[in-house]
Amino acid sequence: MKEHWTSLASLMGVLAFLTSILHTLFPPELRLVFLGLIRRLTRNFLSSYAYFDITEIDGVSTNELYSAVQLYLSKSAAISAGCGTRLSLTRPVNSSAFTYTLSNNDRVDDCFQGKPVVWEHVVVPRQNGGSFSWRPLPDEKRGFTLRIRKKDRAALLPKYLDHIMETAAEIRRRSQDRLLYTNTRGGGMDPRGHPWESVPFKHPSTFDTLAMDPTRKEEIMADLCAFANGKLFYEKAGRAWKRGYLLYGPPGTGKSSMIAAMANFLRYDVYDLELTEVHTNSELRKLLMKTTSKSIIVIEDIDCSLNLSNRNPARKKPMPLNEPPVPEMRPNAVGMDDALTKSITLSGLLNFTDGLWSCCGNERIFVFTTNHIEKLDPALLRSGRMDMHIFLSYCSFPALKILMRNYLGIEEHEFDNGILSDLEEAIGEAEITPADVSEILIKNRCLKKCEAVIKSLEALKCRANKSKVIGNVAVKTKGSEEGEEEEEQEKRALESPKEAKGTMVGCIGKEEKGE
Ligand SMILES: Nc1ncnc2c1ncn2[C@@H]1O[C@H](COP(=O)(O)OP(=O)(O)OP(=O)(O)O)[C@@H](O)[C@H]1O
Ligand SMILES: [Mg+2]
């Protein structure tokens, strides 16, 4: 031990001697260069660590990796565990969340795939003079230094940096307000070349508040989760990473509310595509090309937006089997429809949801809604086009219980058994949409709970009686037409079994079709 101390003391002595020589022989500028050289030499050859500097400004442009590291470290386990590190608090523009960042010249440990790393936030005053820049530079030079063990270098890089970039992008997305985009100026662009206008998306609908059959709800949520986490699956399967949902049912059954719930669940932006504002397929293409990933592209009332039965006039001509198809006759050929009709067509739209252009942009969900599924072109309904068909219909009993919880704050166990069965009977007979039920409940929300339930039950019974009367009148007036109508219904049921499924809120996914 004594020997150890003696050798350390002699080493210190040598160092002190060298430093005094440095001080006497070299001017201060040269001394700094010399010391820097020594530091570098010891780092490069003697140390078992490798160091990487990530500066805030790379030449004249901002270094994306710097801000990614800053965000990543803000959520790193070490920081959130509050291990005594000093933190700076910031709130980025367009964000309602606060983020923590490592304070100047502080350091934090991290670990990736079991390998330890150390991050240091280095801030030094910027030396003026010398270099010239077109734009004003900050007074301080900021950067992160990453220290990893030399032996871990191959395993960590670039995987660790990719992980940081991905995590930072996710944090940024989660902390920023999501946006609702609309294309109100048709194919026109704003001064920055964007065809979309945006407002913050603040719709309060969630899957928790959505009134529908709980099992169906679970199915849809599971499907959305599988989609959002399915990057590898889609890559392996060679499919574009997108999914289509067709929501159909009478007005006021919650189609728009479900879209909002989906967006809130996945934290995606929403693009509300107003097809009537789009004049040509190329305009549509430009709009869709300018959508970002992690978004839901919505076309509401698709049966009213497009002449869907008239997909492509050229298709109506019977085509001789032995002749090769001429370009105009291929409904999905990109740009062909423009040449033909100079207007927007279903083919143009399907090129994006399904065709070659569907892979331009990742992780996108298409949602189409309609009140009249029977008016849609079979091309839109054929399997594989819209991955899931979701039927939203009159308010069912489970949906009523959800609405009562939302509006009156009454949980299921608080109901009297007798009242529960009365409510079940009344809602079954009333054939009333969730929107109408909501109206009844809103009116009674200020009453005492039991009073509110009784008043709502009365209103539902009243609606049930009205429905019965209307039903009887309809039966009488239809009279002789009944046979024909029944035949028609049977036909429709055969063509579109989903529609015939009845009054419960339901969905028909691929699984149900046995695919
Ligand atoms: N399933 C539901 N769950 C909860 N609230 C609902 C539901 N359906 C309707 N509502 C209520 O009714 C209102 C109208 O619903 P929504 O706009 O979602 O219906 P829609 O099916 O999109 O109608 P439309 O076909 O006319 O566009 C909503 O603001 C919501 O308050
Ligand atoms: Mg709607």
Coordinates of C-alpha atoms and ligand atoms in Angstrom, one line a residue:
M1 CA 0.0 0.0 0.0
K2 CA 2.8 2.3 1.0
E3 CA 4.5 1.6 -2.3
H4 CA 1.4 2.4 -4.2
W5 CA 1.1 5.8 -2.5
T6 CA 4.8 6.5 -3.2
S7 CA 4.4 5.8 -7.0
L8 CA 1.2 7.9 -7.1
A9 CA 3.1 10.8 -5.4
S10 CA 6.0 10.5 -7.8
L11 CA 3.5 10.5 -10.8
M12 CA 1.9 13.7 -9.4
G13 CA 5.3 15.2 -9.0
V14 CA 6.2 14.4 -12.7
L15 CA 2.9 15.9 -13.8
A16 CA 3.4 19.1 -11.7
F17 CA 6.9 19.4 -13.2
L18 CA 5.6 19.0 -16.7
T19 CA 2.9 21.6 -16.1
S20 CA 5.4 24.1 -14.7
I21 CA 7.5 23.6 -17.9
L22 CA 4.4 24.0 -20.0
H23 CA 3.6 27.3 -18.2
T24 CA 7.1 28.7 -18.5
L25 CA 7.8 27.6 -22.1
F26 CA 4.5 27.9 -24.0
P27 CA 2.1 30.8 -24.4
P28 CA -1.5 30.1 -23.1
E29 CA -3.0 29.4 -26.6
L30 CA -0.4 26.7 -27.4
R31 CA -0.8 25.3 -23.9
L32 CA -4.5 24.7 -24.5
V33 CA -3.8 23.0 -27.8
F34 CA -1.1 20.8 -26.1
L35 CA -3.4 19.9 -23.3
G36 CA -6.2 19.1 -25.7
L37 CA -3.8 16.8 -27.6
I38 CA -2.8 15.0 -24.5
R39 CA -6.4 14.5 -23.5
R40 CA -7.3 13.2 -26.9
L41 CA -4.3 10.8 -26.9
T42 CA -5.2 9.4 -23.5
R43 CA -8.9 9.1 -24.5
N44 CA -8.0 7.3 -27.8
F45 CA -5.3 4.9 -26.7
L46 CA -5.4 4.5 -22.9
S47 CA -9.1 4.6 -22.2
S48 CA -11.4 1.6 -22.5
Y49 CA -14.2 4.0 -23.4
A50 CA -15.3 5.5 -26.8
Y51 CA -16.7 9.1 -26.8
F52 CA -19.1 10.6 -29.3
D53 CA -19.9 14.3 -29.5
I54 CA -23.3 15.3 -30.7
T55 CA -23.4 19.1 -31.2
E56 CA -26.5 21.2 -31.3
I57 CA -25.5 22.9 -34.5
D58 CA -23.8 20.9 -37.2
G59 CA -22.0 23.4 -39.4
V60 CA -24.8 25.8 -40.1
S61 CA -27.8 23.5 -39.8
T62 CA -29.4 22.2 -36.7
N63 CA -28.5 18.7 -35.7
E64 CA -31.6 16.5 -35.5
L65 CA -29.9 14.0 -33.3
Y66 CA -29.1 16.6 -30.7
S67 CA -32.8 17.4 -30.1
A68 CA -33.7 13.7 -30.3
V69 CA -31.2 12.9 -27.6
Q70 CA -32.5 15.8 -25.5
L71 CA -36.1 14.5 -25.8
Y72 CA -35.0 10.9 -25.2
L73 CA -33.1 11.7 -22.1
S74 CA -36.0 13.8 -20.8
K75 CA -37.9 10.5 -20.5
S76 CA -35.0 8.2 -19.6
A77 CA -35.6 6.0 -16.6
A78 CA -32.7 7.5 -14.7
I79 CA -34.2 11.0 -15.0
S80 CA -37.8 10.0 -14.2
A81 CA -36.6 8.0 -11.2
G82 CA -35.2 11.3 -9.9
C83 CA -31.7 10.1 -9.0
G84 CA -30.5 13.5 -7.9
T85 CA -29.8 14.8 -11.3
R86 CA -30.5 18.5 -11.9
L87 CA -33.2 19.0 -14.6
S88 CA -34.4 21.9 -16.8
L89 CA -38.1 22.2 -17.4
T90 CA -39.4 23.2 -20.9
R91 CA -42.7 23.4 -22.7
P92 CA -42.3 23.2 -26.5
V93 CA -44.4 25.2 -28.9
N94 CA -47.8 23.5 -29.9
S95 CA -47.6 21.3 -26.9
S96 CA -49.6 21.0 -23.7
A97 CA -47.1 18.9 -22.0
F98 CA -43.9 19.8 -20.0
T99 CA -40.6 18.1 -20.8
Y100 CA -37.5 17.7 -18.6
T101 CA -34.0 18.1 -20.0
L102 CA -30.6 17.5 -18.5
S103 CA -29.1 20.7 -17.1
N104 CA -25.9 22.2 -18.4
N105 CA -22.8 20.1 -17.8
D106 CA -24.7 17.4 -16.0
R107 CA -24.5 13.7 -16.7
V108 CA -26.9 10.7 -16.6
D109 CA -26.5 7.0 -17.0
D110 CA -28.6 4.9 -19.4
C111 CA -28.6 1.3 -20.5
F112 CA -29.4 -0.3 -23.8
Q113 CA -29.8 -4.0 -24.3
G114 CA -28.0 -4.5 -21.0
K115 CA -25.0 -2.3 -22.0
P116 CA -24.3 0.8 -19.9
V117 CA -23.8 4.2 -21.4
V118 CA -23.2 7.7 -20.0
W119 CA -24.5 10.9 -21.4
E120 CA -23.0 14.3 -20.6
H121 CA -24.6 17.6 -21.5
V122 CA -21.7 19.9 -22.4
V123 CA -22.3 23.6 -22.6
V124 CA -19.3 26.0 -23.2
P125 CA -19.3 29.7 -24.2
R126 CA -19.0 30.3 -27.9
Q127 CA -15.8 32.0 -28.9
N128 CA -16.6 35.0 -31.1
G129 CA -14.5 36.0 -34.1
G130 CA -12.8 33.6 -36.5
S131 CA -15.7 31.8 -38.1
F132 CA -18.4 33.7 -40.1
S133 CA -22.0 32.7 -40.2
W134 CA -25.0 34.0 -42.1
R135 CA -27.3 33.5 -39.2
P136 CA -26.9 34.6 -35.6
L137 CA -25.6 31.7 -33.5
P138 CA -26.4 31.1 -29.9
D139 CA -23.9 32.4 -27.3
E140 CA -23.2 28.9 -26.0
K141 CA -22.1 25.8 -27.8
R142 CA -24.2 22.9 -26.7
G143 CA -23.7 19.3 -27.2
F144 CA -24.1 15.8 -25.7
T145 CA -21.2 13.5 -25.2
L146 CA -22.0 9.8 -25.3
R147 CA -19.6 7.5 -23.5
I148 CA -19.8 3.8 -24.2
R149 CA -17.4 0.9 -23.7
K150 CA -15.2 0.3 -26.7
K151 CA -16.1 -3.3 -26.6
D152 CA -19.8 -2.5 -26.8
R153 CA -19.4 -0.2 -29.8
A154 CA -20.4 -2.6 -32.5
A155 CA -23.4 -3.9 -30.6
L156 CA -24.7 -0.4 -29.7
L157 CA -24.2 1.6 -32.8
P158 CA -26.2 2.5 -34.8
K159 CA -29.0 0.5 -33.1
Y160 CA -29.0 2.6 -30.0
L161 CA -29.1 5.8 -32.0
D162 CA -32.0 4.5 -34.1
H163 CA -33.8 3.6 -30.9
I164 CA -33.2 7.2 -29.6
M165 CA -34.6 8.7 -32.8
E166 CA -37.7 6.5 -32.8
T167 CA -38.4 7.1 -29.1
A168 CA -37.9 10.9 -29.5
A169 CA -40.3 11.0 -32.5
E170 CA -42.9 9.1 -30.4
I171 CA -42.4 11.5 -27.4
R172 CA -42.7 14.5 -29.7
R173 CA -45.9 13.1 -31.2
R174 CA -47.4 12.3 -27.8
S175 CA -46.6 15.6 -26.3
Q176 CA -47.8 17.7 -29.2
D177 CA -51.5 18.5 -29.7
R178 CA -52.9 16.4 -32.5
L179 CA -54.4 18.1 -35.5
L180 CA -57.6 17.8 -37.5
Y181 CA -56.9 18.6 -41.2
T182 CA -59.4 19.7 -43.8
N183 CA -59.1 20.4 -47.5
T184 CA -61.5 23.3 -47.8
R185 CA -59.5 25.0 -50.5
G186 CA -59.9 22.2 -53.0
G187 CA -56.7 21.5 -54.7
G188 CA -55.2 24.9 -53.8
M189 CA -52.0 25.2 -51.7
D190 CA -51.1 27.6 -48.9
P191 CA -47.9 29.7 -49.3
R192 CA -45.8 26.8 -47.9
G193 CA -47.2 24.4 -50.5
H194 CA -49.6 22.6 -48.1
P195 CA -53.0 21.6 -49.4
W196 CA -54.4 21.0 -45.9
E197 CA -55.6 23.4 -43.3
S198 CA -55.4 22.3 -39.7
V199 CA -56.9 23.0 -36.3
P200 CA -56.1 21.3 -33.0
F201 CA -58.1 18.1 -32.6
K202 CA -59.9 18.1 -29.3
H203 CA -62.8 15.7 -29.7
P204 CA -63.8 14.3 -26.3
S205 CA -65.1 10.9 -27.6
T206 CA -63.2 7.9 -26.4
F207 CA -63.9 4.1 -26.5
D208 CA -64.8 4.5 -22.9
T209 CA -67.6 6.9 -23.7
L210 CA -68.7 5.2 -26.9
A211 CA -72.0 3.4 -26.4
M212 CA -71.9 0.0 -28.1
D213 CA -71.7 -3.6 -27.4
P214 CA -68.6 -4.1 -25.1
T215 CA -67.4 -7.2 -26.9
R216 CA -67.5 -5.5 -30.3
K217 CA -65.7 -2.6 -28.8
E218 CA -62.9 -4.8 -27.5
E219 CA -62.6 -6.4 -30.9
I220 CA -62.2 -3.1 -32.6
M221 CA -59.7 -1.9 -30.0
A222 CA -57.7 -5.1 -30.4
D223 CA -57.7 -4.7 -34.1
L224 CA -56.4 -1.1 -33.9
C225 CA -53.7 -2.2 -31.4
A226 CA -52.6 -5.0 -33.7
F227 CA -52.4 -2.5 -36.5
A228 CA -50.4 0.1 -34.6
N229 CA -48.0 -2.5 -33.4
G230 CA -47.8 -4.4 -36.6
K231 CA -44.8 -2.7 -38.3
L232 CA -42.8 -6.0 -38.5
F233 CA -45.8 -8.0 -39.5
Y234 CA -46.7 -5.8 -42.5
E235 CA -43.0 -5.7 -43.6
K236 CA -42.8 -9.5 -43.4
A237 CA -46.1 -10.0 -45.2
G238 CA -45.1 -7.6 -47.9
R239 CA -48.2 -5.5 -47.4
A240 CA -48.6 -1.7 -47.2
W241 CA -48.9 -0.7 -43.6
K242 CA -52.5 0.6 -43.7
R243 CA -56.0 -0.5 -42.7
G244 CA -59.4 0.3 -43.9
Y245 CA -62.7 0.5 -41.8
L246 CA -66.1 1.0 -43.3
L247 CA -68.6 2.4 -40.7
Y248 CA -72.2 2.2 -41.7
G249 CA -75.6 2.7 -40.1
P250 CA -78.4 5.2 -39.7
P251 CA -77.6 8.9 -38.7
G252 CA -76.8 9.5 -35.0
T253 CA -75.5 6.0 -34.3
G254 CA -72.0 7.1 -33.5
K255 CA -70.0 6.8 -36.7
S256 CA -68.2 10.1 -36.3
S257 CA -67.9 9.5 -32.6
M258 CA -66.1 6.3 -33.3
I259 CA -63.6 7.9 -35.6
A260 CA -62.8 10.4 -32.9
A261 CA -62.5 7.6 -30.4
M262 CA -60.1 5.8 -32.7
A263 CA -58.0 8.9 -33.2
N264 CA -57.9 9.5 -29.4
F265 CA -57.1 5.8 -28.7
L266 CA -54.1 5.7 -31.2
R267 CA -53.2 9.4 -30.8
Y268 CA -53.3 9.8 -34.5
D269 CA -54.0 13.0 -36.5
V270 CA -57.2 13.1 -38.5
Y271 CA -57.5 14.1 -42.2
D272 CA -61.1 14.9 -42.9
L273 CA -61.1 14.5 -46.7
E274 CA -64.0 16.5 -48.3
L275 CA -64.3 14.7 -51.6
T276 CA -66.7 17.3 -53.0
E277 CA -63.9 19.9 -52.9
V278 CA -61.6 17.7 -54.9
H279 CA -62.0 18.0 -58.7
T280 CA -59.6 15.5 -60.3
N281 CA -57.8 12.3 -59.4
S282 CA -54.5 14.1 -59.6
E283 CA -55.7 16.7 -57.0
L284 CA -56.7 13.8 -54.8
R285 CA -53.3 12.2 -55.3
K286 CA -51.6 15.4 -54.2
L287 CA -53.8 15.7 -51.1
L288 CA -53.2 12.1 -50.1
M289 CA -49.4 12.4 -50.7
K290 CA -49.3 15.2 -48.3
T291 CA -50.8 13.2 -45.4
T292 CA -48.4 12.1 -42.7
S293 CA -48.0 8.7 -41.1
K294 CA -49.9 7.8 -37.9
S295 CA -53.0 9.4 -39.2
I296 CA -56.6 8.5 -40.0
I297 CA -57.9 9.6 -43.4
V298 CA -61.7 10.0 -43.2
I299 CA -64.2 10.2 -45.9
E300 CA -67.7 10.8 -44.4
D301 CA -70.8 9.9 -46.3
I302 CA -68.9 8.4 -49.1
D303 CA -72.1 7.5 -51.0
C304 CA -72.8 11.3 -51.3
S305 CA -69.3 12.3 -52.3
L306 CA -68.7 10.2 -55.4
N307 CA -70.8 8.8 -58.2
L308 CA -69.9 5.4 -56.9
S309 CA -72.1 3.4 -59.2
N310 CA -70.3 5.0 -62.2
R311 CA -66.8 3.8 -61.5
N312 CA -65.4 4.0 -65.0
P313 CA -67.6 4.5 -68.1
A314 CA -65.2 2.4 -70.1
R315 CA -65.9 -0.7 -68.0
K316 CA -69.4 -0.8 -69.2
K317 CA -68.3 -1.8 -72.7
P318 CA -68.1 -5.5 -72.9
M319 CA -64.5 -6.4 -73.5
P320 CA -63.6 -9.2 -76.0
L321 CA -61.8 -11.9 -74.0
N322 CA -59.1 -12.5 -76.5
E323 CA -58.0 -8.9 -76.7
P324 CA -55.4 -7.5 -74.3
P325 CA -56.9 -4.7 -72.1
V326 CA -56.3 -1.2 -73.5
P327 CA -55.1 1.2 -70.8
E328 CA -58.4 3.2 -70.6
M329 CA -60.1 0.0 -69.6
R330 CA -58.0 -0.7 -66.6
P331 CA -60.0 0.9 -63.8
N332 CA -57.0 1.1 -61.4
A333 CA -54.4 2.4 -63.8
V334 CA -53.0 5.5 -62.3
G335 CA -53.9 8.7 -64.2
M336 CA -56.0 6.9 -66.8
D337 CA -59.2 8.2 -65.2
D338 CA -58.0 11.8 -65.5
A339 CA -57.5 11.4 -69.1
L340 CA -61.0 9.9 -69.5
T341 CA -63.2 12.0 -67.3
K342 CA -61.1 14.9 -65.9
S343 CA -63.0 14.2 -62.6
I344 CA -62.5 12.3 -59.4
T345 CA -63.5 8.6 -59.6
L346 CA -63.7 5.7 -57.2
S347 CA -60.7 4.2 -59.1
G348 CA -58.6 7.2 -58.2
L349 CA -59.5 6.7 -54.6
L350 CA -58.9 3.0 -54.6
N351 CA -55.5 3.5 -56.0
F352 CA -54.6 5.1 -52.7
T353 CA -56.4 2.8 -50.4
D354 CA -55.5 -0.4 -52.2
G355 CA -53.4 0.1 -55.3
L356 CA -49.9 1.1 -56.1
W357 CA -50.1 4.4 -54.2
S358 CA -51.2 2.8 -51.0
C359 CA -47.6 2.4 -49.9
C360 CA -46.8 6.1 -50.2
G361 CA -46.8 6.8 -46.5
N362 CA -46.9 4.4 -43.6
E363 CA -49.2 3.6 -40.7
R364 CA -52.4 5.1 -42.1
I365 CA -55.9 4.2 -41.5
F366 CA -58.7 4.9 -44.0
V367 CA -62.2 5.3 -42.6
F368 CA -65.2 5.6 -44.8
T369 CA -68.7 6.2 -43.4
T370 CA -72.1 5.9 -45.0
N371 CA -75.8 5.8 -44.1
H372 CA -76.5 3.7 -47.2
I373 CA -74.2 0.7 -47.6
E374 CA -76.5 -0.6 -50.4
K375 CA -75.6 2.4 -52.6
L376 CA -71.9 1.6 -52.5
D377 CA -70.0 0.2 -55.4
P378 CA -69.3 -3.5 -54.9
A379 CA -65.7 -2.7 -55.6
L380 CA -65.5 -0.9 -52.3
L381 CA -67.2 -3.7 -50.4
R382 CA -65.3 -6.6 -51.8
S383 CA -63.2 -8.5 -49.3
G384 CA -59.7 -7.1 -48.7
R385 CA -60.7 -3.5 -49.7
M386 CA -62.0 -2.3 -46.4
D387 CA -60.5 -4.6 -43.8
M388 CA -63.4 -4.3 -41.3
H389 CA -67.0 -3.4 -41.9
I390 CA -68.6 -2.0 -38.7
F391 CA -72.3 -1.7 -38.4
L392 CA -73.6 0.9 -36.0
S393 CA -77.3 0.8 -35.3
Y394 CA -80.0 1.5 -32.8
C395 CA -79.1 1.8 -29.1
S396 CA -78.8 -1.6 -27.5
F397 CA -79.2 -2.3 -23.8
P398 CA -75.4 -2.5 -23.1
A399 CA -75.0 0.7 -25.0
L400 CA -77.8 2.3 -23.0
K401 CA -76.0 1.4 -19.7
I402 CA -72.9 3.1 -21.0
L403 CA -74.8 6.3 -21.9
M404 CA -76.5 6.3 -18.5
R405 CA -73.0 6.1 -16.9
N406 CA -71.7 8.9 -19.1
Y407 CA -74.7 11.3 -18.7
L408 CA -76.2 10.5 -15.4
G409 CA -73.2 9.0 -13.6
I410 CA -75.0 5.8 -12.7
E411 CA -73.1 2.5 -12.7
E412 CA -74.8 -0.8 -13.5
H413 CA -74.8 -2.1 -9.9
E414 CA -76.7 1.0 -8.7
F415 CA -79.8 0.0 -10.7
D416 CA -82.8 -1.7 -9.2
N417 CA -83.3 -5.1 -10.9
G418 CA -86.9 -4.3 -11.9
I419 CA -85.8 -1.0 -13.4
L420 CA -83.0 -2.7 -15.3
S421 CA -85.4 -5.2 -17.0
D422 CA -87.9 -2.3 -17.8
L423 CA -85.1 -0.4 -19.4
E424 CA -84.0 -3.4 -21.4
E425 CA -87.5 -4.0 -22.7
A426 CA -88.1 -0.3 -23.5
I427 CA -84.8 0.2 -25.3
G428 CA -85.4 -3.0 -27.3
E429 CA -88.8 -1.7 -28.5
A430 CA -88.0 1.9 -28.9
E431 CA -85.6 1.5 -31.9
I432 CA -83.9 4.7 -31.0
T433 CA -80.4 5.9 -31.9
P434 CA -77.7 6.6 -29.3
A435 CA -78.0 10.3 -30.4
D436 CA -81.7 10.4 -29.4
V437 CA -81.0 8.5 -26.2
S438 CA -78.3 11.1 -25.4
E439 CA -80.8 13.9 -25.9
I440 CA -83.2 12.3 -23.4
L441 CA -80.5 11.8 -20.8
I442 CA -79.1 15.3 -21.2
K443 CA -82.5 16.7 -20.4
N444 CA -82.7 14.7 -17.2
R445 CA -79.1 15.0 -16.1
C446 CA -79.8 17.7 -13.4
L447 CA -82.4 15.6 -11.6
K448 CA -81.6 13.3 -8.7
K449 CA -80.2 9.9 -10.0
C450 CA -83.4 7.8 -9.4
E451 CA -85.7 10.5 -10.7
A452 CA -83.5 10.9 -13.8
V453 CA -83.7 7.1 -14.4
I454 CA -87.5 7.1 -14.1
K455 CA -88.0 10.1 -16.4
S456 CA -85.6 8.6 -19.0
L457 CA -87.5 5.2 -18.7
E458 CA -90.8 7.0 -19.3
A459 CA -89.4 8.8 -22.4
L460 CA -88.1 5.5 -23.7
K461 CA -91.4 3.8 -23.2
C462 CA -93.1 6.7 -25.0
R463 CA -90.7 6.2 -27.9
A464 CA -91.4 2.5 -27.9
N465 CA -95.2 3.1 -28.1
K466 CA -94.6 5.6 -31.0
S467 CA -92.5 3.0 -32.8
K468 CA -95.2 0.4 -32.4
V469 CA -97.8 2.8 -33.8
I470 CA -95.6 3.7 -36.7
G471 CA -94.9 0.1 -37.3
N472 CA -98.6 -0.8 -37.4
V473 CA -99.4 2.0 -39.8
A474 CA -96.5 1.0 -42.0
V475 CA -97.7 -2.6 -42.0
K476 CA -101.3 -1.5 -43.0
T477 CA -100.2 0.9 -45.7
K478 CA -97.7 -1.5 -47.2
G479 CA -100.3 -4.2 -47.2
S480 CA -100.1 -5.7 -50.6
E481 CA -96.5 -4.6 -51.2
E482 CA -95.4 -6.6 -48.3
G483 CA -94.7 -9.7 -50.3
E484 CA -92.6 -7.8 -52.8
E485 CA -90.7 -6.0 -50.0
E486 CA -90.0 -9.2 -48.2
E487 CA -88.6 -10.7 -51.4
E488 CA -86.5 -7.5 -51.8
Q489 CA -85.2 -7.8 -48.2
E490 CA -84.3 -11.4 -48.7
K491 CA -82.4 -10.5 -51.8
R492 CA -80.5 -7.7 -50.0
A493 CA -79.7 -10.0 -47.1
L494 CA -78.2 -12.5 -49.5
E495 CA -76.1 -9.8 -51.2
S496 CA -75.1 -8.1 -48.0
P497 CA -75.5 -10.3 -44.9
K498 CA -74.0 -7.6 -42.6
E499 CA -76.9 -5.3 -43.2
A500 CA -79.4 -8.0 -42.3
K501 CA -77.7 -8.6 -38.9
G502 CA -80.2 -6.5 -37.0
T503 CA -80.4 -3.9 -34.4
M504 CA -77.4 -4.6 -32.2
V505 CA -74.3 -2.5 -32.8
G506 CA -72.0 -4.9 -34.4
C507 CA -69.1 -5.4 -36.7
I508 CA -68.1 -7.8 -39.3
G509 CA -64.4 -8.1 -39.6
K510 CA -62.3 -10.4 -41.8
E511 CA -62.4 -13.0 -39.1
E512 CA -66.1 -13.2 -39.2
K513 CA -66.1 -13.6 -42.9
G514 CA -64.0 -16.6 -42.3
E515 CA -60.9 -15.2 -44.1
Ligands
LIG1 N1 -72.5 5.1 -30.1 C1 -72.6 6.3 -29.5 N2 -71.9 6.5 -28.3 C2 -71.9 7.7 -27.6 N3 -72.5 8.7 -28.1 C3 -73.2 8.7 -29.3 C4 -73.2 7.4 -30.0 N4 -73.9 7.6 -31.2 C5 -74.3 8.9 -31.1 N5 -73.9 9.5 -30.0 C6 -74.1 10.9 -29.7 O1 -74.8 11.5 -30.7 C7 -74.1 12.5 -31.4 C8 -74.2 12.3 -32.9 O2 -73.4 11.1 -33.2 P1 -72.5 10.9 -34.4 O3 -72.2 12.3 -35.1 O4 -71.3 10.2 -34.0 O5 -73.4 10.1 -35.3 P2 -73.2 9.6 -36.9 O6 -73.5 8.2 -36.9 O7 -71.8 10.1 -37.3 O8 -74.3 10.4 -37.6 P3 -74.3 10.8 -39.2 O9 -74.6 9.6 -39.9 O10 -75.5 11.8 -39.2 O11 -73.0 11.5 -39.5 C9 -72.7 12.5 -30.9 O12 -72.3 13.8 -30.6 C10 -72.8 11.7 -29.6 O13 -73.0 12.6 -28.5
MG2 MG -71.2 11.5 -38.8

